Amino acid sequence: MAKEKSTEDKIINAARKVFIAKGMDGTRMQEIADVAGINKALLHYYYRTKTKLFERVFTHAFKEVFVVLERAVSNEMDFERFLEKFISQYIKLLKSKSYIPQFVIHELNRNPDLIVKQLQDKSFIKEKLFQLVDQAIEDKVIRPVPPVHLITNILALCIFPFVARPIITGFAMDGDKKKFKTYIDERPEQVIAFVKHAVLINQKEEA
Amino acid sequence: MAKEKSTEDKIINAARKVFIAKGMDGTRMQEIADVAGINKALLHYYYRTKTKLFERVFTHAFKEVFVVLERAVSNEMDFERFLEKFISQYIKLLKSKSYIPQFVIHELNRNPDLIVKQLQDKSFIKEKLFQLVDQAIEDKVIRPVPPVHLITNILALCIFPFVARPIITGFAMDGDKKKFKTYIDERPEQVIAFVKHAVLINQKEEA
DNA sequence: ATATAATTTAATCAAATGGTTAAATCGGAC
DNA sequence: GTCCGATTTAACCATTTGATTAAATTATAT
């Protein structure tokens, strides 16, 4: 609808689209210009180098998938509610930004130094997360599972389907994209139940 | 140690190394030649185009991570043993081929058509896997969880740490690679326990 | 030794690509 | 109107890269 985007916005949006689809190496500045509806000269007029443009896009993408963690740990609630909220919100985010995880993961593997710039001042999130799990164990709400394993397990269950989408669609859904959508819609409920059964100690009464 | 590799082997090994490290787009034929210890002319003498060489490497890499699935479903055993064997063997494989998952996933996202060539004649694996889960549900060995979710959950727990390695190392291990190795060594036990608690119905007595 | 295949050397090509430049044009602010 | 930044056009440059070729050299098998 709205076309009132500034040229800078058009460039950033186009760059994100192309970089996410093709990666840093596979992206051509000309294609970004085409997608943005401008020409290459103007593109370089705004962003002198491909590298600068890429880093801007990457940083933004990284923050988008990381900010949910930030928000999750800041809310106070019991562990079971935390699990529910975190998983459902995270998958909901990924549904609307489904290509970001693969993009971020690929570029971090390509150039691991990028992670250093991104993780500055994020250590408090880690501490809060680990503390949350430790507390739940101490309170005997969950089994004594090493926090790093539980946290990576949850992230794996949320994120993996989006990075492995072509495989899942091809292998288990016969290439039917509609089935994949259904599968993703079922995910929050399935993942929450899976994790709860895996770690919660008191799962007596449930709907 | 053995240096008795044929030139063709040297090329394939070099190509795999470079393609896996830098992806199709990031790979230069000259670098493959350098790593193989030959020159570019000879490289093209064996493999006329980059695309052909890439497809050969990719197909091989894909099969390596897929063949475990194949072997797993062909063995007859009770579901609990199947879980144990499958998870421990899969993680063991990934430990020695840790860069393959990210490679395969990235290239499949880049060019989803590749998956079609790879999944030919693999439908029996899918059917066997689903049937295995269905049977376990019917026998009341596990909770009634949709097979596609259980299967992707298990794969997620096994594979994700390897594709997200830089993030996990950077975020939860302060960049300490040794800690990551320890973490990976703990994975089989942790994942098996996690999945068992998540789905097994009779988990009365355990070590 | 000699024919055949493997390998090197070195040069070359065409195309793609990131980046630059200069001049022209357009559009809005004053 | 005029001034100034935004934008276009179009050409250009240097470099990289995939790929090819011809000729020379080496290794190998017969």
Short mmCIF file of C-alpha atoms (C1' of nucleotides) in Angstrom, two decimals:
data_model
loop_
_atom_site.label_atom_id
_atom_site.label_comp_id
_atom_site.label_asym_id
_atom_site.label_seq_id
_atom_site.Cartn_x
_atom_site.Cartn_y
_atom_site.Cartn_z
CA MET A 1 0.00 0.00 0.00
CA ALA A 2 2.01 2.96 1.19
CA LYS A 3 4.62 4.12 -1.28
CA GLU A 4 5.91 6.92 0.92
CA LYS A 5 9.21 5.18 1.47
CA SER A 6 12.33 7.21 1.36
CA THR A 7 15.05 6.11 -1.03
CA GLU A 8 17.13 4.97 1.89
CA ASP A 9 14.30 2.74 3.07
CA LYS A 10 13.83 1.35 -0.40
CA ILE A 11 17.51 0.49 -0.54
CA ILE A 12 17.55 -1.17 2.86
CA ASN A 13 14.44 -3.19 2.11
CA ALA A 14 15.75 -4.28 -1.26
CA ALA A 15 19.15 -5.11 0.17
CA ARG A 16 17.61 -7.20 2.92
CA LYS A 17 15.48 -9.07 0.45
CA VAL A 18 18.38 -9.90 -1.86
CA PHE A 19 20.99 -10.55 0.81
CA ILE A 20 18.65 -12.90 2.65
CA ALA A 21 17.74 -14.73 -0.53
CA LYS A 22 21.24 -15.06 -1.96
CA GLY A 23 23.72 -14.40 0.80
CA MET A 24 26.59 -11.95 0.77
CA ASP A 25 28.54 -13.76 -1.95
CA GLY A 26 25.56 -14.45 -4.17
CA THR A 27 24.24 -10.90 -4.09
CA ARG A 28 24.87 -8.40 -6.89
CA MET A 29 24.70 -4.68 -6.28
CA GLN A 30 22.88 -4.30 -9.58
CA GLU A 31 20.14 -6.60 -8.36
CA ILE A 32 19.69 -4.60 -5.19
CA ALA A 33 19.39 -1.47 -7.31
CA ASP A 34 16.84 -3.17 -9.55
CA VAL A 35 14.74 -4.39 -6.64
CA ALA A 36 14.90 -0.96 -5.03
CA GLY A 37 13.79 0.59 -8.32
CA ILE A 38 16.83 2.83 -8.62
CA ASN A 39 20.15 2.66 -10.42
CA LYS A 40 23.55 1.50 -9.34
CA ALA A 41 25.04 4.99 -9.17
CA LEU A 42 22.47 6.12 -6.66
CA LEU A 43 22.93 2.94 -4.69
CA HIS A 44 26.61 3.67 -4.23
CA TYR A 45 25.73 7.29 -3.60
CA TYR A 46 23.94 6.15 -0.42
CA TYR A 47 26.07 3.17 0.56
CA ARG A 48 29.56 3.35 -0.71
CA THR A 49 30.38 -0.35 -0.51
CA LYS A 50 28.62 -3.65 -0.59
CA THR A 51 30.27 -4.58 2.68
CA LYS A 52 28.85 -1.57 4.50
CA LEU A 53 25.39 -2.26 3.18
CA PHE A 54 25.64 -5.90 4.11
CA GLU A 55 26.76 -5.23 7.65
CA ARG A 56 23.90 -2.84 8.16
CA VAL A 57 21.39 -5.42 6.93
CA PHE A 58 22.97 -8.24 8.87
CA THR A 59 23.09 -6.35 12.15
CA HIS A 60 19.44 -5.48 11.81
CA ALA A 61 18.45 -9.07 10.99
CA PHE A 62 20.45 -10.42 13.89
CA LYS A 63 18.81 -8.06 16.32
CA GLU A 64 15.36 -9.04 15.13
CA VAL A 65 15.80 -12.65 16.12
CA PHE A 66 17.70 -11.82 19.26
CA VAL A 67 15.43 -9.20 20.70
CA VAL A 68 12.82 -11.83 21.52
CA LEU A 69 15.24 -13.48 23.89
CA GLU A 70 15.78 -10.11 25.49
CA ARG A 71 12.11 -9.47 25.98
CA ALA A 72 11.45 -13.00 27.22
CA VAL A 73 13.90 -12.94 30.10
CA SER A 74 12.76 -9.55 31.33
CA ASN A 75 9.23 -10.68 32.13
CA GLU A 76 8.66 -12.20 35.52
CA MET A 77 6.54 -15.33 35.60
CA ASP A 78 6.65 -18.94 36.63
CA PHE A 79 8.72 -21.29 34.52
CA GLU A 80 5.85 -23.08 32.85
CA ARG A 81 4.35 -19.82 31.69
CA PHE A 82 7.76 -18.68 30.57
CA LEU A 83 8.10 -21.76 28.37
CA GLU A 84 4.69 -21.21 26.82
CA LYS A 85 5.22 -17.54 26.16
CA PHE A 86 8.73 -17.89 24.88
CA ILE A 87 8.06 -20.73 22.47
CA SER A 88 4.85 -19.33 21.05
CA GLN A 89 6.27 -15.85 20.64
CA TYR A 90 9.47 -17.05 19.10
CA ILE A 91 7.77 -19.23 16.51
CA LYS A 92 5.32 -16.44 15.79
CA LEU A 93 8.22 -14.11 15.07
CA LEU A 94 9.94 -16.65 12.86
CA LYS A 95 6.77 -17.17 10.87
CA SER A 96 6.90 -13.56 9.74
CA LYS A 97 10.69 -13.50 9.32
CA SER A 98 11.13 -17.05 8.22
CA TYR A 99 14.21 -16.53 6.07
CA ILE A 100 16.24 -14.72 8.70
CA PRO A 101 17.54 -17.69 10.72
CA GLN A 102 19.13 -19.38 7.71
CA PHE A 103 20.58 -16.06 6.63
CA VAL A 104 22.09 -15.26 10.01
CA ILE A 105 23.39 -18.77 10.52
CA HIS A 106 24.96 -18.96 7.10
CA GLU A 107 26.72 -15.64 7.35
CA LEU A 108 27.98 -16.40 10.84
CA ASN A 109 29.44 -19.64 9.57
CA ARG A 110 30.96 -17.83 6.63
CA ASN A 111 32.48 -15.15 8.82
CA PRO A 112 32.41 -16.06 12.52
CA ASP A 113 33.99 -12.75 13.46
CA LEU A 114 30.65 -11.12 12.84
CA ILE A 115 29.29 -12.65 16.01
CA VAL A 116 31.66 -10.69 18.18
CA LYS A 117 30.22 -7.38 17.07
CA GLN A 118 26.68 -8.63 17.64
CA LEU A 119 27.00 -10.08 21.10
CA GLN A 120 28.42 -7.06 22.85
CA ASP A 121 26.53 -6.23 26.03
CA LYS A 122 24.32 -9.26 25.67
CA SER A 123 25.85 -11.26 28.49
CA PHE A 124 23.12 -10.24 30.91
CA ILE A 125 20.60 -12.11 28.76
CA LYS A 126 22.65 -15.24 29.04
CA GLU A 127 22.98 -14.88 32.79
CA LYS A 128 19.30 -14.24 33.24
CA LEU A 129 18.37 -17.23 31.09
CA PHE A 130 20.70 -19.61 32.89
CA GLN A 131 19.58 -18.27 36.24
CA LEU A 132 15.96 -18.85 35.26
CA VAL A 133 16.65 -22.50 34.49
CA ASP A 134 18.79 -23.02 37.58
CA GLN A 135 16.02 -21.60 39.73
CA ALA A 136 13.43 -23.88 38.16
CA ILE A 137 15.65 -26.85 38.89
CA GLU A 138 16.22 -25.76 42.46
CA ASP A 139 12.47 -25.31 42.94
CA LYS A 140 11.98 -28.80 41.55
CA VAL A 141 9.78 -27.47 38.79
CA ILE A 142 11.87 -29.21 36.17
CA ARG A 143 14.29 -32.12 36.02
CA PRO A 144 17.95 -31.27 36.62
CA VAL A 145 18.98 -30.78 32.99
CA PRO A 146 22.06 -28.66 32.21
CA PRO A 147 20.78 -25.19 31.30
CA VAL A 148 22.81 -24.94 28.12
CA HIS A 149 21.22 -28.13 26.83
CA LEU A 150 17.70 -27.11 27.72
CA ILE A 151 18.12 -23.69 26.14
CA THR A 152 19.65 -24.99 22.95
CA ASN A 153 16.99 -27.70 22.80
CA ILE A 154 14.23 -25.13 22.89
CA LEU A 155 15.89 -22.94 20.31
CA ALA A 156 16.54 -25.97 18.11
CA LEU A 157 12.87 -26.98 18.21
CA CYS A 158 11.76 -23.45 17.35
CA ILE A 159 14.33 -22.56 14.72
CA PHE A 160 15.24 -25.77 12.93
CA PRO A 161 12.06 -26.16 10.87
CA PHE A 162 12.70 -22.79 9.28
CA VAL A 163 16.29 -23.43 8.29
CA ALA A 164 15.52 -26.95 7.11
CA ARG A 165 12.33 -25.99 5.33
CA PRO A 166 13.28 -27.30 1.88
CA ILE A 167 14.28 -30.64 3.35
CA ILE A 168 11.18 -30.99 5.48
CA THR A 169 8.92 -29.90 2.65
CA GLY A 170 10.62 -32.20 0.19
CA PHE A 171 10.99 -35.19 2.44
CA ALA A 172 7.90 -35.24 4.60
CA MET A 173 5.44 -33.15 2.61
CA ASP A 174 6.08 -34.25 -0.97
CA GLY A 175 6.92 -30.66 -1.88
CA ASP A 176 3.49 -29.43 -0.82
CA LYS A 177 4.03 -25.95 0.62
CA LYS A 178 0.53 -25.82 2.03
CA LYS A 179 1.30 -28.81 4.22
CA PHE A 180 4.36 -27.02 5.52
CA LYS A 181 2.24 -24.07 6.56
CA THR A 182 -0.11 -26.37 8.44
CA TYR A 183 2.88 -28.01 10.08
CA ILE A 184 4.24 -24.65 11.20
CA ASP A 185 0.85 -23.63 12.56
CA GLU A 186 0.85 -26.75 14.72
CA ARG A 187 4.37 -26.15 15.95
CA PRO A 188 3.82 -23.91 19.00
CA GLU A 189 1.41 -26.37 20.60
CA GLN A 190 3.57 -29.37 19.69
CA VAL A 191 6.83 -27.85 20.86
CA ILE A 192 5.35 -26.59 24.11
CA ALA A 193 3.91 -30.02 24.90
CA PHE A 194 7.16 -31.72 23.90
CA VAL A 195 9.32 -29.54 26.11
CA LYS A 196 6.91 -29.68 29.02
CA HIS A 197 6.84 -33.46 29.00
CA ALA A 198 10.60 -33.49 28.62
CA VAL A 199 11.42 -31.43 31.67
CA LEU A 200 8.44 -30.50 33.84
CA ILE A 201 8.11 -32.58 36.97
CA ASN A 202 4.46 -31.96 37.80
CA GLN A 203 2.48 -32.59 34.66
CA LYS A 204 -0.49 -34.13 36.45
CA GLU A 205 -3.47 -32.16 35.18
CA GLU A 206 -3.61 -30.68 31.70
CA ALA A 207 -6.31 -29.85 29.22
CA MET B 1 49.15 -40.15 6.04
CA ALA B 2 48.76 -42.07 2.81
CA LYS B 3 49.63 -39.93 -0.18
CA GLU B 4 48.56 -42.52 -2.71
CA LYS B 5 45.52 -40.50 -3.67
CA SER B 6 44.62 -40.27 -7.30
CA THR B 7 44.31 -36.83 -8.79
CA GLU B 8 40.59 -37.26 -8.99
CA ASP B 9 40.44 -37.95 -5.26
CA LYS B 10 42.60 -34.96 -4.53
CA ILE B 11 40.26 -32.80 -6.54
CA ILE B 12 37.13 -34.12 -4.88
CA ASN B 13 38.59 -33.75 -1.41
CA ALA B 14 39.79 -30.23 -2.11
CA ALA B 15 36.49 -29.29 -3.69
CA ARG B 16 34.54 -30.62 -0.74
CA LYS B 17 36.72 -28.71 1.66
CA VAL B 18 36.37 -25.40 -0.15
CA PHE B 19 32.72 -25.74 -1.12
CA ILE B 20 31.76 -26.63 2.43
CA ALA B 21 33.76 -23.77 3.87
CA LYS B 22 32.66 -21.08 1.42
CA GLY B 23 29.57 -22.32 -0.36
CA MET B 24 28.99 -22.49 -4.09
CA ASP B 25 29.05 -18.73 -4.62
CA GLY B 26 32.04 -18.08 -2.40
CA THR B 27 34.20 -20.78 -3.93
CA ARG B 28 36.86 -20.06 -6.56
CA MET B 29 38.08 -22.74 -8.92
CA GLN B 30 41.62 -21.46 -8.43
CA GLU B 31 41.36 -22.12 -4.71
CA ILE B 32 40.18 -25.67 -5.28
CA ALA B 33 43.16 -26.19 -7.58
CA ASP B 34 45.52 -24.75 -4.97
CA VAL B 35 44.14 -26.91 -2.19
CA ALA B 36 44.34 -29.97 -4.43
CA GLY B 37 47.92 -29.09 -5.27
CA ILE B 38 47.32 -28.92 -8.99
CA ASN B 39 46.64 -26.18 -11.51
CA LYS B 40 43.46 -24.80 -12.90
CA ALA B 41 43.91 -26.32 -16.34
CA LEU B 42 44.06 -29.80 -14.91
CA LEU B 43 41.09 -29.08 -12.72
CA HIS B 44 38.97 -28.25 -15.73
CA TYR B 45 40.52 -31.21 -17.52
CA TYR B 46 38.81 -33.46 -14.97
CA TYR B 47 35.66 -31.49 -14.27
CA ARG B 48 34.65 -29.26 -17.05
CA THR B 49 32.54 -26.86 -15.04
CA LYS B 50 32.25 -25.59 -11.51
CA THR B 51 28.59 -26.58 -11.50
CA LYS B 52 29.36 -30.21 -12.30
CA LEU B 53 31.99 -30.37 -9.62
CA PHE B 54 29.68 -28.74 -7.12
CA GLU B 55 26.82 -31.09 -7.82
CA ARG B 56 29.07 -34.07 -7.38
CA VAL B 57 30.30 -32.78 -4.03
CA PHE B 58 26.84 -31.79 -2.90
CA THR B 59 25.25 -35.10 -3.80
CA HIS B 60 27.93 -36.93 -1.88
CA ALA B 61 27.55 -34.70 1.17
CA PHE B 62 23.79 -35.04 1.12
CA LYS B 63 24.01 -38.80 1.00
CA GLU B 64 26.38 -38.90 3.94
CA VAL B 65 23.90 -37.29 6.27
CA PHE B 66 20.97 -39.13 4.78
CA VAL B 67 22.35 -42.62 4.77
CA VAL B 68 22.12 -42.79 8.54
CA LEU B 69 18.38 -42.42 8.30
CA GLU B 70 18.37 -45.25 5.83
CA ARG B 71 20.37 -47.54 8.06
CA ALA B 72 18.36 -46.63 11.12
CA VAL B 73 14.98 -47.60 9.75
CA SER B 74 16.19 -50.90 8.39
CA ASN B 75 17.14 -52.33 11.78
CA GLU B 76 14.40 -54.04 13.70
CA MET B 77 14.20 -53.20 17.38
CA ASP B 78 11.86 -51.77 19.95
CA PHE B 79 11.18 -48.05 19.79
CA GLU B 80 13.20 -47.10 22.85
CA ARG B 81 16.28 -48.82 21.49
CA PHE B 82 15.64 -47.24 18.13
CA LEU B 83 15.68 -43.80 19.72
CA GLU B 84 18.94 -44.49 21.52
CA LYS B 85 20.69 -45.95 18.51
CA PHE B 86 19.47 -43.36 16.10
CA ILE B 87 20.32 -40.31 18.19
CA SER B 88 23.73 -41.51 19.30
CA GLN B 89 24.72 -42.64 15.84
CA TYR B 90 23.50 -39.50 14.18
CA ILE B 91 25.34 -37.18 16.52
CA LYS B 92 28.42 -39.34 16.22
CA LEU B 93 28.30 -38.96 12.46
CA LEU B 94 27.80 -35.20 12.67
CA LYS B 95 30.79 -34.88 15.00
CA SER B 96 33.06 -36.14 12.25
CA LYS B 97 31.25 -34.26 9.48
CA SER B 98 30.25 -31.23 11.45
CA TYR B 99 30.27 -28.74 8.60
CA ILE B 100 28.04 -30.74 6.31
CA PRO B 101 24.61 -29.85 7.72
CA GLN B 102 25.12 -26.12 7.34
CA PHE B 103 26.48 -26.69 3.85
CA VAL B 104 23.58 -28.84 2.74
CA ILE B 105 20.98 -26.59 4.31
CA HIS B 106 22.44 -23.43 2.84
CA GLU B 107 22.70 -24.80 -0.67
CA LEU B 108 19.20 -26.22 -0.52
CA ASN B 109 17.87 -22.84 0.51
CA ARG B 110 19.87 -21.21 -2.27
CA ASN B 111 18.61 -23.64 -4.87
CA PRO B 112 15.64 -25.70 -3.64
CA ASP B 113 15.50 -27.60 -6.92
CA LEU B 114 18.53 -29.55 -5.75
CA ILE B 115 16.38 -31.42 -3.28
CA VAL B 116 14.35 -33.06 -6.00
CA LYS B 117 17.36 -34.84 -7.44
CA GLN B 118 18.43 -36.01 -4.00
CA LEU B 119 15.16 -37.42 -2.73
CA GLN B 120 14.42 -39.75 -5.60
CA ASP B 121 13.60 -43.24 -4.40
CA LYS B 122 13.81 -42.18 -0.78
CA SER B 123 10.10 -42.32 -0.09
CA PHE B 124 10.36 -45.76 1.47
CA ILE B 125 12.51 -44.28 4.25
CA LYS B 126 9.81 -41.77 4.99
CA GLU B 127 7.14 -44.44 5.04
CA LYS B 128 9.16 -46.70 7.27
CA LEU B 129 9.91 -43.90 9.70
CA PHE B 130 6.33 -42.76 9.94
CA GLN B 131 5.15 -46.33 10.28
CA LEU B 132 7.62 -46.87 13.11
CA VAL B 133 6.23 -43.93 15.03
CA ASP B 134 2.62 -44.84 14.31
CA GLN B 135 3.24 -48.35 15.59
CA ALA B 136 4.85 -47.07 18.78
CA ILE B 137 1.81 -44.89 19.37
CA GLU B 138 -0.56 -47.76 18.73
CA ASP B 139 1.41 -49.95 21.14
CA LYS B 140 1.16 -47.18 23.70
CA VAL B 141 4.93 -46.98 23.93
CA ILE B 142 4.85 -43.24 23.29
CA ARG B 143 2.34 -40.44 23.57
CA PRO B 144 0.22 -39.77 20.47
CA VAL B 145 2.40 -37.09 18.91
CA PRO B 146 2.15 -36.45 15.16
CA PRO B 147 5.01 -38.38 13.53
CA VAL B 148 6.21 -35.45 11.46
CA HIS B 149 6.64 -33.39 14.62
CA LEU B 150 8.45 -36.11 16.53
CA ILE B 151 10.79 -36.82 13.65
CA THR B 152 11.63 -33.19 13.01
CA ASN B 153 12.07 -32.66 16.73
CA ILE B 154 14.66 -35.41 16.94
CA LEU B 155 16.48 -34.16 13.87
CA ALA B 156 16.39 -30.62 15.21
CA LEU B 157 17.94 -31.66 18.52
CA CYS B 158 20.69 -33.58 16.73
CA ILE B 159 21.49 -31.18 13.93
CA PHE B 160 20.86 -27.68 15.25
CA PRO B 161 23.94 -27.40 17.49
CA PHE B 162 26.15 -27.98 14.47
CA VAL B 163 24.55 -25.39 12.23
CA ALA B 164 24.31 -22.85 15.04
CA ARG B 165 27.77 -23.55 16.38
CA PRO B 166 29.12 -20.00 16.11
CA ILE B 167 26.09 -18.63 17.93
CA ILE B 168 26.18 -21.23 20.67
CA THR B 169 29.91 -20.88 21.13
CA GLY B 170 29.72 -17.11 21.14
CA PHE B 171 26.62 -16.76 23.28
CA ALA B 172 26.80 -19.55 25.81
CA MET B 173 30.49 -20.45 25.83
CA ASP B 174 32.20 -17.07 25.62
CA GLY B 175 33.91 -18.15 22.42
CA ASP B 176 35.62 -21.08 24.15
CA LYS B 177 35.79 -23.86 21.57
CA LYS B 178 36.80 -26.41 24.15
CA LYS B 179 33.54 -25.86 25.98
CA PHE B 180 31.69 -26.50 22.77
CA LYS B 181 33.40 -29.83 22.36
CA THR B 182 32.40 -30.80 25.89
CA TYR B 183 28.87 -29.71 25.14
CA ILE B 184 28.76 -31.86 22.01
CA ASP B 185 30.13 -34.84 23.90
CA GLU B 186 27.26 -34.53 26.37
CA ARG B 187 24.67 -34.23 23.64
CA PRO B 188 23.80 -37.88 22.91
CA GLU B 189 22.96 -38.59 26.54
CA GLN B 190 21.11 -35.30 26.95
CA VAL B 191 19.10 -35.60 23.76
CA ILE B 192 18.17 -39.21 24.40
CA ALA B 193 16.95 -38.38 27.89
CA PHE B 194 15.10 -35.32 26.63
CA VAL B 195 13.26 -37.18 23.91
CA LYS B 196 12.48 -40.16 26.11
CA HIS B 197 10.92 -38.00 28.78
CA ALA B 198 9.07 -36.09 26.10
CA VAL B 199 7.33 -39.05 24.50
CA LEU B 200 7.87 -42.38 26.28
CA ILE B 201 4.95 -43.50 28.40
CA ASN B 202 6.69 -46.05 30.63
CA GLN B 203 9.81 -44.44 31.96
CA LYS B 204 9.67 -46.15 35.37
CA GLU B 205 13.11 -47.62 35.85
CA GLU B 206 16.24 -46.04 34.42
CA ALA B 207 19.89 -46.01 35.36
"C1'" DA C 1 61.84 -46.47 -27.52
"C1'" DT C 2 57.77 -45.05 -28.22
"C1'" DA C 3 53.13 -44.17 -28.06
"C1'" DT C 4 49.67 -42.57 -24.89
"C1'" DA C 5 47.85 -40.25 -21.14
"C1'" DA C 6 48.65 -37.02 -17.34
"C1'" DT C 7 50.27 -32.62 -16.02
"C1'" DT C 8 52.23 -28.09 -16.34
"C1'" DT C 9 52.94 -23.53 -18.11
"C1'" DA C 10 51.34 -19.56 -19.75
"C1'" DA C 11 48.66 -17.02 -22.23
"C1'" DT C 12 44.24 -15.55 -23.52
"C1'" DC C 13 38.98 -14.65 -23.68
"C1'" DA C 14 34.67 -13.12 -22.53
"C1'" DA C 15 31.68 -12.03 -19.11
"C1'" DA C 16 30.53 -10.36 -14.65
"C1'" DT C 17 31.21 -7.27 -11.08
"C1'" DG C 18 32.24 -3.53 -7.58
"C1'" DG C 19 33.01 0.91 -7.86
"C1'" DT C 20 33.70 5.69 -9.99
"C1'" DT C 21 32.81 9.71 -12.69
"C1'" DA C 22 30.89 13.55 -15.33
"C1'" DA C 23 27.23 15.55 -17.28
"C1'" DA C 24 22.43 16.03 -17.70
"C1'" DT C 25 17.84 16.21 -15.62
"C1'" DC C 26 14.38 16.62 -12.24
"C1'" DG C 27 11.98 18.43 -8.19
"C1'" DG C 28 11.05 21.00 -4.45
"C1'" DA C 29 12.36 25.07 -1.30
"C1'" DC C 30 13.21 29.80 -1.03
"C1'" DG D 1 12.89 32.07 -11.41
"C1'" DT D 2 16.77 30.07 -9.28
"C1'" DC D 3 19.29 27.32 -6.46
"C1'" DC D 4 20.55 22.81 -4.60
"C1'" DG D 5 20.27 18.31 -3.58
"C1'" DA D 6 18.35 13.99 -5.47
"C1'" DT D 7 18.40 11.10 -9.37
"C1'" DT D 8 19.42 9.42 -13.90
"C1'" DT D 9 22.15 8.22 -17.79
"C1'" DA D 10 25.87 6.27 -19.64
"C1'" DA D 11 30.15 5.47 -20.04
"C1'" DC D 12 34.24 3.72 -18.09
"C1'" DC D 13 37.87 1.23 -15.14
"C1'" DA D 14 40.21 -2.33 -12.85
"C1'" DT D 15 39.76 -6.72 -11.17
"C1'" DT D 16 38.10 -11.20 -10.73
"C1'" DT D 17 36.63 -15.29 -12.52
"C1'" DG D 18 35.19 -19.40 -15.15
"C1'" DA D 19 36.72 -21.47 -18.97
"C1'" DT D 20 39.66 -22.62 -23.08
"C1'" DT D 21 43.71 -23.42 -25.72
"C1'" DA D 22 48.32 -24.64 -27.49
"C1'" DA D 23 52.57 -26.16 -26.60
"C1'" DA D 24 55.86 -28.21 -23.67
"C1'" DT D 25 57.00 -31.67 -20.22
"C1'" DT D 26 56.58 -35.71 -17.45
"C1'" DA D 27 55.17 -40.23 -16.30
"C1'" DT D 28 53.63 -44.79 -17.59
"C1'" DA D 29 52.69 -48.74 -19.83
"C1'" DT D 30 53.74 -51.75 -23.62
#
